[in-house]
PDB file of C-alpha atoms in Angstrom:
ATOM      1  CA  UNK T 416     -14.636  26.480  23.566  1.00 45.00           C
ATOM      2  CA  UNK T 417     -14.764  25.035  20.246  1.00 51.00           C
ATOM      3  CA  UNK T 418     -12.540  25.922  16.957  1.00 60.00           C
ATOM      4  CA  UNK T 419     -13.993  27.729  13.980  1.00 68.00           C
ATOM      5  CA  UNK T 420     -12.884  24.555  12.064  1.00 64.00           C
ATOM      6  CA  UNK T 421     -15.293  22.540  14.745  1.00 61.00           C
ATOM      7  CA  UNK T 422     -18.045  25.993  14.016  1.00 63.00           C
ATOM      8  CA  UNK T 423     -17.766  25.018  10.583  1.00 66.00           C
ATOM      9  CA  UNK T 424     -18.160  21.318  10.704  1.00 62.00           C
ATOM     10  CA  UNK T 425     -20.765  21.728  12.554  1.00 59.00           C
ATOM     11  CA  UNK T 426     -22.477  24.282  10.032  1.00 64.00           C
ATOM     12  CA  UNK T 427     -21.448  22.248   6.899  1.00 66.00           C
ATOM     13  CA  UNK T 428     -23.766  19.043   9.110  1.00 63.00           C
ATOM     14  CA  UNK T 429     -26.206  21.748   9.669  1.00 58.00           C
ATOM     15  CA  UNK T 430     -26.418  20.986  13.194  1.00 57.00           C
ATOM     16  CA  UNK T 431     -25.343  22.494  16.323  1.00 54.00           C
ATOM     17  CA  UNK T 432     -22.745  21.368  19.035  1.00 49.00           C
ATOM     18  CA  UNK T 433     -25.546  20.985  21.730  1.00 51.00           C
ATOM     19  CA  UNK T 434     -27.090  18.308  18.897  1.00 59.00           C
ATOM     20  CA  UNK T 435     -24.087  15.677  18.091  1.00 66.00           C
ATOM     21  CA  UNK T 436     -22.155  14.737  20.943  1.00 75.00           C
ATOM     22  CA  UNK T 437     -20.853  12.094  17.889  1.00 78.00           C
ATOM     23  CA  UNK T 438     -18.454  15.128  16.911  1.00 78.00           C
ATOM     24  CA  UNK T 439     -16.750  15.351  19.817  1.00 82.00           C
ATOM     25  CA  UNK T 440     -16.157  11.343  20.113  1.00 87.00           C
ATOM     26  CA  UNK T 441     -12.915  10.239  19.072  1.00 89.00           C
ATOM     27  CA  UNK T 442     -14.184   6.857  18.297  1.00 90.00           C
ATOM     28  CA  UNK T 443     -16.686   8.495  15.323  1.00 87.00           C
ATOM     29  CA  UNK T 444     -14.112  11.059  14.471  1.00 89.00           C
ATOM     30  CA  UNK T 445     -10.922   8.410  13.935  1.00 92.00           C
ATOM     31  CA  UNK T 446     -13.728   5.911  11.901  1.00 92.00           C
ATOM     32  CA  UNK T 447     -15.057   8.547   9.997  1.00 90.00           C
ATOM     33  CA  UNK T 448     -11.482  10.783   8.945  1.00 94.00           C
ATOM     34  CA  UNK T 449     -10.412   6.967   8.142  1.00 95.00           C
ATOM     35  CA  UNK T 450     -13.544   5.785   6.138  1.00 95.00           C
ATOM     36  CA  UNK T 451     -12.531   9.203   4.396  1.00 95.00           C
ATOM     37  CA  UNK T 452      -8.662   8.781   3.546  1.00 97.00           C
ATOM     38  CA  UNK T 453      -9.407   5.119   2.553  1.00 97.00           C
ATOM     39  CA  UNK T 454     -11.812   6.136   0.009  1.00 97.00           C
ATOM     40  CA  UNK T 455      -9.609   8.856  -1.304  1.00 97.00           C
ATOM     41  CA  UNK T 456      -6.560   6.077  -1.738  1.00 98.00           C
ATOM     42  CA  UNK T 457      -8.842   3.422  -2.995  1.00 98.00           C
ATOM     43  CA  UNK T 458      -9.796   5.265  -5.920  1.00 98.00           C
ATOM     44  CA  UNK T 459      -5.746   6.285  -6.694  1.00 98.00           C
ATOM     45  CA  UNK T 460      -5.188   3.237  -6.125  1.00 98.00           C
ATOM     46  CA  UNK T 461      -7.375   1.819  -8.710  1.00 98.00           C
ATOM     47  CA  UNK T 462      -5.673   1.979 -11.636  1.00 97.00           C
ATOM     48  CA  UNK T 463      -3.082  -0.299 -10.228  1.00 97.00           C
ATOM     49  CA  UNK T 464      -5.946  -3.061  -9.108  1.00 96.00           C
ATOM     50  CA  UNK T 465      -5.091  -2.711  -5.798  1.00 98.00           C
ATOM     51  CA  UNK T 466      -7.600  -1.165  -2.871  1.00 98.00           C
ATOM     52  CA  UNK T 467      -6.006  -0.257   0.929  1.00 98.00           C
ATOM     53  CA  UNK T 468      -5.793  -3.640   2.138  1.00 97.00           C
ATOM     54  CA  UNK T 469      -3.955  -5.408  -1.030  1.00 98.00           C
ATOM     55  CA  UNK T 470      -1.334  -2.184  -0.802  1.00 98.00           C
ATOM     56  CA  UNK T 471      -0.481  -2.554   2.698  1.00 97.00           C
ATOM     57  CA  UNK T 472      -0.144  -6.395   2.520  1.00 97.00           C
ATOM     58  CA  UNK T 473       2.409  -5.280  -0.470  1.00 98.00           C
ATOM     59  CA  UNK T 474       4.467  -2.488   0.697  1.00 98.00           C
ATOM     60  CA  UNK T 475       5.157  -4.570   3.989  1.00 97.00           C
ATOM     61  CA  UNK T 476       6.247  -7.648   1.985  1.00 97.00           C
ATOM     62  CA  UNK T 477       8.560  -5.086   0.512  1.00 97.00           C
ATOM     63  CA  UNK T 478       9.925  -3.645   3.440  1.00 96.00           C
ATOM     64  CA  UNK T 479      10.174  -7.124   5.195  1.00 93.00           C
ATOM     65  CA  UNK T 480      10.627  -9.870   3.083  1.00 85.00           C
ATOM     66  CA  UNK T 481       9.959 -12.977   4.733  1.00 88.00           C
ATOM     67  CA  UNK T 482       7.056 -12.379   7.224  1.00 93.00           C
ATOM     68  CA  UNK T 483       4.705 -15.299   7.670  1.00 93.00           C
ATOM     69  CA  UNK T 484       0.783 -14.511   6.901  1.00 92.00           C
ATOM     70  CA  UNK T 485       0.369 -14.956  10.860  1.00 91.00           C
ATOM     71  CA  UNK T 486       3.458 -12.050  11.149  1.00 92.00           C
ATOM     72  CA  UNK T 487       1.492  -9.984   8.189  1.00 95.00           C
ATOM     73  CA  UNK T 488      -1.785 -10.500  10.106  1.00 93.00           C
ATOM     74  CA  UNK T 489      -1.099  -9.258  13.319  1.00 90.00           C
ATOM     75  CA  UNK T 490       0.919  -6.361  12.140  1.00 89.00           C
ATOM     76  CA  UNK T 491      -2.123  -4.935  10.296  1.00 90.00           C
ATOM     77  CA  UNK T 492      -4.607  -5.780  13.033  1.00 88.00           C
ATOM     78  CA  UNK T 493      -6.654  -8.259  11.002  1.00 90.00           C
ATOM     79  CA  UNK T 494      -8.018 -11.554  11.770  1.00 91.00           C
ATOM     80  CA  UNK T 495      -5.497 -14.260   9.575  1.00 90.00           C
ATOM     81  CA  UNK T 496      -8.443 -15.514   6.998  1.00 91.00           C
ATOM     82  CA  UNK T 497      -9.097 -12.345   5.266  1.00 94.00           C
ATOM     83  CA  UNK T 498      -5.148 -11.304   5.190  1.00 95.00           C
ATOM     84  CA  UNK T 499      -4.824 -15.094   3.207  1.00 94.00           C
ATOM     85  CA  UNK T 500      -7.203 -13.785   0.758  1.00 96.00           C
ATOM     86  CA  UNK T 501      -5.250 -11.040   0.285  1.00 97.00           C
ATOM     87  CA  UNK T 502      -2.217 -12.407  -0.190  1.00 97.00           C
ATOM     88  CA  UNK T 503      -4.370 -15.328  -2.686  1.00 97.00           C
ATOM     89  CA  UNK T 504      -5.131 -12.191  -4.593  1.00 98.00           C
ATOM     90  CA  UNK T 505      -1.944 -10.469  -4.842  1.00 98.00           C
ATOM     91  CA  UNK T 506       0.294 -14.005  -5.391  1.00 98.00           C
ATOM     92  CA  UNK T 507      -2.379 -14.502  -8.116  1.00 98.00           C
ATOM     93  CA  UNK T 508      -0.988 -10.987 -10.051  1.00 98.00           C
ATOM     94  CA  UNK T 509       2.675 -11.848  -9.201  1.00 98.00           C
ATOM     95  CA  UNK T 510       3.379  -9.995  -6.642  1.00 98.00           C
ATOM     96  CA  UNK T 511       4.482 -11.909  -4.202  1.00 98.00           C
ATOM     97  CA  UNK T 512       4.731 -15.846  -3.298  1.00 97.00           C
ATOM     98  CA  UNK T 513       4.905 -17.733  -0.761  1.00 95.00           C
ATOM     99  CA  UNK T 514       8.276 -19.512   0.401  1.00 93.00           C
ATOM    100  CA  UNK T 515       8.285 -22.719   2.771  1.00 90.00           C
ATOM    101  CA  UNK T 516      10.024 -20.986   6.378  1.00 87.00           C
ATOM    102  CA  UNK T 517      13.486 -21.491   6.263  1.00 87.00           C
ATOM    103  CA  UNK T 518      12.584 -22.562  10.287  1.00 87.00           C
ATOM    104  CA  UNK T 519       8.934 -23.507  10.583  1.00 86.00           C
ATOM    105  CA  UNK T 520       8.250 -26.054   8.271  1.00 84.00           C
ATOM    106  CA  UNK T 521       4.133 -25.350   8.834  1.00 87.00           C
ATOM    107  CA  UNK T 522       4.673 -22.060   8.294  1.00 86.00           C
ATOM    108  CA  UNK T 523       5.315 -20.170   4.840  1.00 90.00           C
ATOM    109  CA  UNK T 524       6.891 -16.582   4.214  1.00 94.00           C
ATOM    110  CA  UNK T 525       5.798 -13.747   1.613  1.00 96.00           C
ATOM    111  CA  UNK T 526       8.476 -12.460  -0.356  1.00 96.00           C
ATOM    112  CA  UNK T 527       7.544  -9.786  -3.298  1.00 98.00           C
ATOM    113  CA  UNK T 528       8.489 -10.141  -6.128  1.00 98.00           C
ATOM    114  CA  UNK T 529       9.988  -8.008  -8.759  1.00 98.00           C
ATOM    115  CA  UNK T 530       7.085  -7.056 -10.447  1.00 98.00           C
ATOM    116  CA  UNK T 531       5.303  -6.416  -6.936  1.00 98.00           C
ATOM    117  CA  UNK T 532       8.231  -4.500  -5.838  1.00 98.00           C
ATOM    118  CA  UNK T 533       7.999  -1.984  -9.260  1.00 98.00           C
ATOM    119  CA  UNK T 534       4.081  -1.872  -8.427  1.00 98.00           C
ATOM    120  CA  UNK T 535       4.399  -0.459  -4.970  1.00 98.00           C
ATOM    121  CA  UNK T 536       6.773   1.894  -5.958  1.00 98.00           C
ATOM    122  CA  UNK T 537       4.492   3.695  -9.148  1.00 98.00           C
ATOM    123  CA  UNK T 538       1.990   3.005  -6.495  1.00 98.00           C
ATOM    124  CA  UNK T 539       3.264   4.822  -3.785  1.00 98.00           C
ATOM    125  CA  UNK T 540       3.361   7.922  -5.425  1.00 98.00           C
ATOM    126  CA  UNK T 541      -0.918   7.853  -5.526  1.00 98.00           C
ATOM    127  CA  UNK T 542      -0.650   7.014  -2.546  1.00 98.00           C
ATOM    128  CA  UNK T 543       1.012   9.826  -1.091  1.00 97.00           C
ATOM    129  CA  UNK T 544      -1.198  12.156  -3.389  1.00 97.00           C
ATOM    130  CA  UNK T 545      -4.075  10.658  -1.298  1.00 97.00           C
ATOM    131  CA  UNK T 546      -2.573  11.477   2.106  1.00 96.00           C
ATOM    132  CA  UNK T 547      -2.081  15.137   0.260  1.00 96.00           C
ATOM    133  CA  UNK T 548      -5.479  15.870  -0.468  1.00 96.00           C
ATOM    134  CA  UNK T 549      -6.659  14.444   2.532  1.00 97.00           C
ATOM    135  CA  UNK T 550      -4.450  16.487   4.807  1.00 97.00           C
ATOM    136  CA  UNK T 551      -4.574  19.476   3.051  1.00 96.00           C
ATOM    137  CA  UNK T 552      -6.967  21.344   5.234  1.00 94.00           C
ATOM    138  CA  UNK T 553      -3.989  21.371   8.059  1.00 95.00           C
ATOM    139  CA  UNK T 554      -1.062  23.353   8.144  1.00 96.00           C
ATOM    140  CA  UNK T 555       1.854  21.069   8.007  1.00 96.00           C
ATOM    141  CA  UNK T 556       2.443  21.382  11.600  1.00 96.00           C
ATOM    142  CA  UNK T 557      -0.018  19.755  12.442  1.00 96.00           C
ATOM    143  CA  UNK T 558      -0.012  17.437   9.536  1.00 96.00           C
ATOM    144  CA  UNK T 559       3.102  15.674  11.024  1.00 96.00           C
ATOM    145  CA  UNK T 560       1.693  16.311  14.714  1.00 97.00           C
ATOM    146  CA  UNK T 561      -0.987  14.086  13.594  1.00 96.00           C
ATOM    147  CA  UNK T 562       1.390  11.392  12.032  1.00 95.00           C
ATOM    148  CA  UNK T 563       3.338  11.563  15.264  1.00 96.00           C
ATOM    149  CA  UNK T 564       0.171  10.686  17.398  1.00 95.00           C
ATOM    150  CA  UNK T 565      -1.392   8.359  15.096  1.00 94.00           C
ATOM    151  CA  UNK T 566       1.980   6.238  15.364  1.00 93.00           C
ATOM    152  CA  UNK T 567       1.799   6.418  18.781  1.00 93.00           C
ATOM    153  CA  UNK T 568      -1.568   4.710  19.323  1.00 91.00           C
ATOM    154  CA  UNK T 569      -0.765   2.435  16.474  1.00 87.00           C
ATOM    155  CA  UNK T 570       2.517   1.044  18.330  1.00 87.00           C
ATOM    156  CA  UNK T 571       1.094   1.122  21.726  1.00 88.00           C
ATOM    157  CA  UNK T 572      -1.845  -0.633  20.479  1.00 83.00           C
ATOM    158  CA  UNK T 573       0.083  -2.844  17.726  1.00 77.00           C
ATOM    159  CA  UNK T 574      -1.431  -6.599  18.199  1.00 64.00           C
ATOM    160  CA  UNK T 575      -3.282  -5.830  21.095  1.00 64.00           C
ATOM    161  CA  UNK T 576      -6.714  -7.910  21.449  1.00 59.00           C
ATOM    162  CA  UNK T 577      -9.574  -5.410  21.666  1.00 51.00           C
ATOM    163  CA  UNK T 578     -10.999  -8.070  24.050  1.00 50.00           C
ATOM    164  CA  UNK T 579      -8.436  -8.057  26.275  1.00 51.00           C
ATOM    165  CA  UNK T 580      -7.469  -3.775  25.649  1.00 49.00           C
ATOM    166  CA  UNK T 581     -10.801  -3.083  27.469  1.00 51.00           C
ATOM    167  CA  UNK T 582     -10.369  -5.286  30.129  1.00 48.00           C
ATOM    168  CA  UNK T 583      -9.454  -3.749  33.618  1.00 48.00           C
ATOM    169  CA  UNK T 584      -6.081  -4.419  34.700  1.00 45.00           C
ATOM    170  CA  UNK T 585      -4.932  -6.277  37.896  1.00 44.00           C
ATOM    171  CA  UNK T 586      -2.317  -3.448  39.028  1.00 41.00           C
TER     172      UNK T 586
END
């Protein structure tokens, strides 16, 4: 039996459960509640010249100083070229830079810098005004059941291939 919040949905689409088997595919649902929470940050995050990507690059240079792009890449789930360009970008602004490894001479670490450190802090604040609106349609309950399940997936799933997570297991 479906919730009056699903009844609703399904009114505000104007079509009916029997119609969009899309609404009860967590697939669509997780793409399309995140296409919707990034666009809501993006645009608080725009005074500050920063969009989703550039701020989570950012705040995890300044909660862990000294990743390498490779450590930065695989922690967001992105493929290392495009995390480069972000880091390009926000080195560019100043802030962060890159530091030869202490240990791995190929490899380089991000650091923030002071200035990047005082811009994810004013930022954070939109940021979590974002999250707000976004999750103001559920009680806070389930506001933090849903932060406890998204983290969840996101750990269990942390630098996983999606080649190799779809692949059938040998046990």
């Amino acid at each position: 039996m479906k919730s009056s919040f699903i009844d609703n949905l399904y009114e505000r689409v104007a079509v009916s459960a029997q119609d969009v088997g899309l609404l009860d595919d967590t697939g669509f649902l997780l793409a399309h509640a995140s296409g919707a929470i990034v666009r809501l940050t993006n645009a608080r995050l725009a005074p500050f010249e920063l969009r989703v990507r550039h701020y989570s690059v950012l705040s995890l240079v300044c909660d862990r100083d000294g990743l390498t792009q490779r450590d930065i890449a695989e922690f967001l789930g992105m493929d290392p070229s495009p995390v480069v360009s972000l880091i390009d970008t926000l080195e560019a602004r100043g802030l962060i830079e890159r530091r030869p490894h202490p240990v791995d001479r190929r490899a380089r670490e991000v650091v923030a810098t002071p200035e990047g450190h005082a811009v994810r802090e004013r930022a954070q604040v939109d940021v979590a005004a974002a999250r707000q609106d976004f999750l103001k349609v559920l009680p806070q309950d389930e506001q933090d059941q849903l932060l406890v399940i998204l983290r969840h997936l996101a750990v269990a799933h942390l630098g996983q291939d999606p080649v190799d997570a779809g692949a059938p297991s040998d046990a």
